[in-house]
Amino acid sequence: MPDLLRGLLVTVEATALGSLLAFALGLVWALAFRAPTRWVRWPVRAVVEFVRNTPLLVQLFFLFYVLPSAGLTFSPLATGVFGLGLHYSTYTAEVYRAGIDGVPPGQWEAATALSLPRRRVWIAVILPQAIRRVVPALGNYVIAMFKDTPMLAAITVLDMLKQAEEAGAESFRYTEPITVVGLLFVLIAYPTSLLMRALERRLGT
């Protein structure tokens, strides 16, 4: 049980850090989609589509086993966090894009009429409204990422699943540890999903 609790902490840490990275990168991609020059838009769109259309597990293997041959070596957890964040950033980018597109045209027109600098328009007017609209959707991706963390066991991250596997290997009894892991996922993911629904209703989105 102590090993499973340590694995739970690793799982939560990977999810939290991966989510922050996904939110930050996703916003960068979404803003790049609206860049005035196609020489920025097209490469970013190509990278986003490539990452989105390749399996997360393949990306984790590439980061963990291929990058070291190029001299880039990171810890298993750091690799897992980066893999999760990069993968899910391609989805949060579309969420941000939808949020930005959903800002009423009048807001853009009012900002233009006030002659606000472009940076201030984004920071003070557009992004606060857009992000407010997409918070529930971003929360859903956090839950999805949490449920994908067992893939990190494939690159030796000692998450809940990996700890359960090792506990089962020691006693040759896999039913109990794997069942506990499943229950822990349900006990965390389901209340979080309810919280996201409540937040969605509160925000009126």
Short mmCIF file of C-alpha atoms in Angstrom, two decimals:
data_model
loop_
_atom_site.label_atom_id
_atom_site.label_comp_id
_atom_site.label_asym_id
_atom_site.label_seq_id
_atom_site.Cartn_x
_atom_site.Cartn_y
_atom_site.Cartn_z
CA MET A 1 0.00 0.00 0.00
CA PRO A 2 2.76 2.56 0.75
CA ASP A 3 4.18 1.88 -2.73
CA LEU A 4 0.77 2.47 -4.29
CA LEU A 5 0.45 5.76 -2.40
CA ARG A 6 3.85 6.83 -3.71
CA GLY A 7 2.70 5.84 -7.16
CA LEU A 8 -0.44 7.91 -6.68
CA LEU A 9 1.66 10.96 -5.82
CA VAL A 10 3.75 10.43 -8.95
CA THR A 11 0.58 10.08 -11.03
CA VAL A 12 -0.91 13.28 -9.61
CA GLU A 13 2.41 15.12 -10.08
CA ALA A 14 2.68 14.02 -13.71
CA THR A 15 -0.91 15.06 -14.35
CA ALA A 16 -0.53 18.46 -12.69
CA LEU A 17 2.74 19.36 -14.40
CA GLY A 18 1.62 17.93 -17.72
CA SER A 19 -1.59 19.95 -17.54
CA LEU A 20 0.26 23.20 -16.88
CA LEU A 21 2.53 22.50 -19.85
CA ALA A 22 -0.43 21.58 -22.06
CA PHE A 23 -2.28 24.78 -21.11
CA ALA A 24 0.74 26.98 -21.80
CA LEU A 25 1.78 25.32 -25.07
CA GLY A 26 -1.81 25.08 -26.25
CA LEU A 27 -2.21 28.85 -25.87
CA VAL A 28 1.01 29.40 -27.81
CA TRP A 29 -0.24 27.18 -30.64
CA ALA A 30 -3.66 28.88 -30.67
CA LEU A 31 -2.11 32.34 -30.93
CA ALA A 32 0.27 31.11 -33.64
CA PHE A 33 -2.72 29.90 -35.65
CA ARG A 34 -3.76 33.55 -35.90
CA ALA A 35 -0.32 34.86 -36.86
CA PRO A 36 -0.45 37.34 -39.76
CA THR A 37 2.10 35.40 -41.79
CA ARG A 38 1.58 31.92 -43.19
CA TRP A 39 5.24 31.11 -42.57
CA VAL A 40 4.31 30.92 -38.89
CA ARG A 41 0.83 29.44 -39.25
CA TRP A 42 1.67 26.58 -41.57
CA PRO A 43 4.65 25.07 -39.67
CA VAL A 44 2.77 25.32 -36.36
CA ARG A 45 -0.31 23.70 -37.87
CA ALA A 46 1.85 20.92 -39.33
CA VAL A 47 3.49 20.20 -35.97
CA VAL A 48 0.15 20.24 -34.15
CA GLU A 49 -1.49 17.89 -36.65
CA PHE A 50 1.49 15.52 -36.57
CA VAL A 51 1.48 15.29 -32.78
CA ARG A 52 -2.29 14.95 -32.60
CA ASN A 53 -2.39 12.15 -35.17
CA THR A 54 0.35 9.98 -33.68
CA PRO A 55 -0.19 7.80 -30.60
CA LEU A 56 0.90 9.14 -27.23
CA LEU A 57 2.76 5.91 -26.51
CA VAL A 58 4.83 6.26 -29.68
CA GLN A 59 5.70 9.82 -28.70
CA LEU A 60 6.76 8.70 -25.23
CA PHE A 61 8.98 5.98 -26.69
CA PHE A 62 10.54 8.50 -29.09
CA LEU A 63 11.27 10.98 -26.31
CA PHE A 64 12.64 8.34 -23.95
CA TYR A 65 14.56 6.03 -26.29
CA VAL A 66 15.42 8.08 -29.39
CA LEU A 67 16.30 11.53 -28.05
CA PRO A 68 19.17 10.19 -25.86
CA SER A 69 20.94 9.14 -29.07
CA ALA A 70 20.95 12.84 -29.97
CA GLY A 71 22.41 13.75 -26.59
CA LEU A 72 19.10 14.79 -24.98
CA THR A 73 18.54 12.71 -21.87
CA PHE A 74 15.92 13.39 -19.23
CA SER A 75 14.56 11.49 -16.25
CA PRO A 76 11.60 9.17 -16.90
CA LEU A 77 9.22 11.48 -15.04
CA ALA A 78 10.42 14.61 -16.86
CA THR A 79 10.08 12.77 -20.17
CA GLY A 80 6.58 11.64 -19.25
CA VAL A 81 5.49 15.12 -18.20
CA PHE A 82 6.81 16.62 -21.42
CA GLY A 83 5.20 13.89 -23.51
CA LEU A 84 1.81 14.34 -21.85
CA GLY A 85 2.01 18.13 -22.02
CA LEU A 86 3.06 18.20 -25.68
CA HIS A 87 0.43 15.67 -26.73
CA TYR A 88 -2.46 17.34 -24.95
CA SER A 89 -1.36 20.84 -25.95
CA THR A 90 -2.51 20.02 -29.48
CA TYR A 91 -6.02 19.47 -28.13
CA THR A 92 -6.07 22.45 -25.78
CA ALA A 93 -4.95 24.58 -28.73
CA GLU A 94 -8.25 23.85 -30.46
CA VAL A 95 -10.12 24.61 -27.24
CA TYR A 96 -8.42 27.99 -27.00
CA ARG A 97 -9.06 28.63 -30.69
CA ALA A 98 -12.77 27.99 -30.21
CA GLY A 99 -12.81 30.25 -27.16
CA ILE A 100 -11.12 33.08 -29.03
CA ASP A 101 -13.46 32.68 -32.00
CA GLY A 102 -16.38 32.82 -29.58
CA VAL A 103 -15.53 36.30 -28.32
CA PRO A 104 -18.20 38.63 -29.73
CA PRO A 105 -17.00 40.77 -32.67
CA GLY A 106 -18.15 43.84 -30.78
CA GLN A 107 -15.34 43.31 -28.28
CA TRP A 108 -12.76 43.48 -31.04
CA GLU A 109 -14.45 46.54 -32.52
CA ALA A 110 -14.59 48.31 -29.17
CA ALA A 111 -10.90 47.63 -28.54
CA THR A 112 -10.06 48.97 -32.00
CA ALA A 113 -12.18 52.06 -31.41
CA LEU A 114 -10.28 52.75 -28.21
CA SER A 115 -6.98 52.42 -30.09
CA LEU A 116 -5.67 49.93 -27.56
CA PRO A 117 -2.26 48.40 -28.32
CA ARG A 118 -2.57 44.91 -29.81
CA ARG A 119 -0.88 43.28 -26.82
CA ARG A 120 -3.27 44.99 -24.42
CA VAL A 121 -6.24 43.94 -26.54
CA TRP A 122 -5.23 40.32 -26.14
CA ILE A 123 -4.24 40.45 -22.48
CA ALA A 124 -7.00 42.71 -21.14
CA VAL A 125 -9.94 42.03 -23.45
CA ILE A 126 -9.81 38.87 -25.56
CA LEU A 127 -7.97 36.23 -23.53
CA PRO A 128 -9.88 36.77 -20.22
CA GLN A 129 -13.17 36.22 -22.04
CA ALA A 130 -11.90 33.32 -24.14
CA ILE A 131 -10.32 31.45 -21.25
CA ARG A 132 -13.41 31.86 -19.10
CA ARG A 133 -15.41 30.13 -21.82
CA VAL A 134 -13.05 27.16 -22.14
CA VAL A 135 -12.20 26.38 -18.50
CA PRO A 136 -14.62 23.39 -18.32
CA ALA A 137 -13.22 21.92 -21.55
CA LEU A 138 -9.68 22.30 -20.26
CA GLY A 139 -10.72 20.53 -17.08
CA ASN A 140 -12.00 17.60 -19.12
CA TYR A 141 -8.58 17.25 -20.73
CA VAL A 142 -6.97 17.19 -17.29
CA ILE A 143 -9.15 14.18 -16.47
CA ALA A 144 -8.25 12.55 -19.78
CA MET A 145 -4.56 13.11 -19.10
CA PHE A 146 -4.93 11.63 -15.62
CA LYS A 147 -6.41 8.48 -17.15
CA ASP A 148 -3.54 8.31 -19.67
CA THR A 149 -0.78 8.43 -17.06
CA PRO A 150 -0.57 4.59 -16.88
CA MET A 151 1.19 4.83 -20.26
CA LEU A 152 4.14 6.33 -18.41
CA ALA A 153 4.81 2.88 -16.95
CA ALA A 154 6.10 1.96 -20.41
CA ILE A 155 9.05 4.34 -19.89
CA THR A 156 9.71 3.12 -16.33
CA VAL A 157 7.89 5.88 -14.46
CA LEU A 158 6.84 4.47 -11.09
CA ASP A 159 3.24 5.58 -11.29
CA MET A 160 0.31 3.71 -9.72
CA LEU A 161 0.16 1.09 -12.45
CA LYS A 162 3.88 0.38 -12.36
CA GLN A 163 3.81 0.06 -8.58
CA ALA A 164 0.84 -2.30 -8.85
CA GLU A 165 2.68 -4.42 -11.41
CA GLU A 166 5.73 -4.68 -9.17
CA ALA A 167 3.57 -5.54 -6.15
CA GLY A 168 1.84 -8.23 -8.16
CA ALA A 169 5.15 -9.63 -9.40
CA GLU A 170 6.42 -9.99 -5.84
CA SER A 171 3.39 -11.91 -4.59
CA PHE A 172 2.17 -13.40 -7.90
CA ARG A 173 -1.22 -11.87 -7.06
CA TYR A 174 -2.23 -9.15 -9.48
CA THR A 175 -5.95 -8.95 -8.75
CA GLU A 176 -5.74 -6.89 -5.56
CA PRO A 177 -3.18 -4.23 -6.60
CA ILE A 178 -4.66 -3.73 -10.07
CA THR A 179 -8.16 -3.48 -8.60
CA VAL A 180 -7.00 -0.89 -6.07
CA VAL A 181 -5.44 1.15 -8.88
CA GLY A 182 -8.69 1.05 -10.84
CA LEU A 183 -10.66 2.17 -7.82
CA LEU A 184 -8.24 5.02 -7.13
CA PHE A 185 -8.67 6.27 -10.69
CA VAL A 186 -12.46 6.19 -10.31
CA LEU A 187 -12.37 7.87 -6.89
CA ILE A 188 -10.34 10.76 -8.28
CA ALA A 189 -11.62 11.09 -11.85
CA TYR A 190 -15.36 10.87 -11.17
CA PRO A 191 -15.59 13.60 -8.49
CA THR A 192 -13.38 15.78 -10.68
CA SER A 193 -15.75 15.33 -13.61
CA LEU A 194 -18.66 16.36 -11.36
CA LEU A 195 -16.70 19.43 -10.32
CA MET A 196 -16.14 20.33 -13.97
CA ARG A 197 -19.87 20.05 -14.67
CA ALA A 198 -20.66 22.30 -11.72
CA LEU A 199 -18.06 24.80 -12.90
CA GLU A 200 -19.53 24.73 -16.39
CA ARG A 201 -22.98 25.53 -15.01
CA ARG A 202 -21.59 28.30 -12.82
CA LEU A 203 -19.77 29.92 -15.71
CA GLY A 204 -22.86 29.58 -17.86
CA THR A 205 -20.96 28.04 -20.77
#
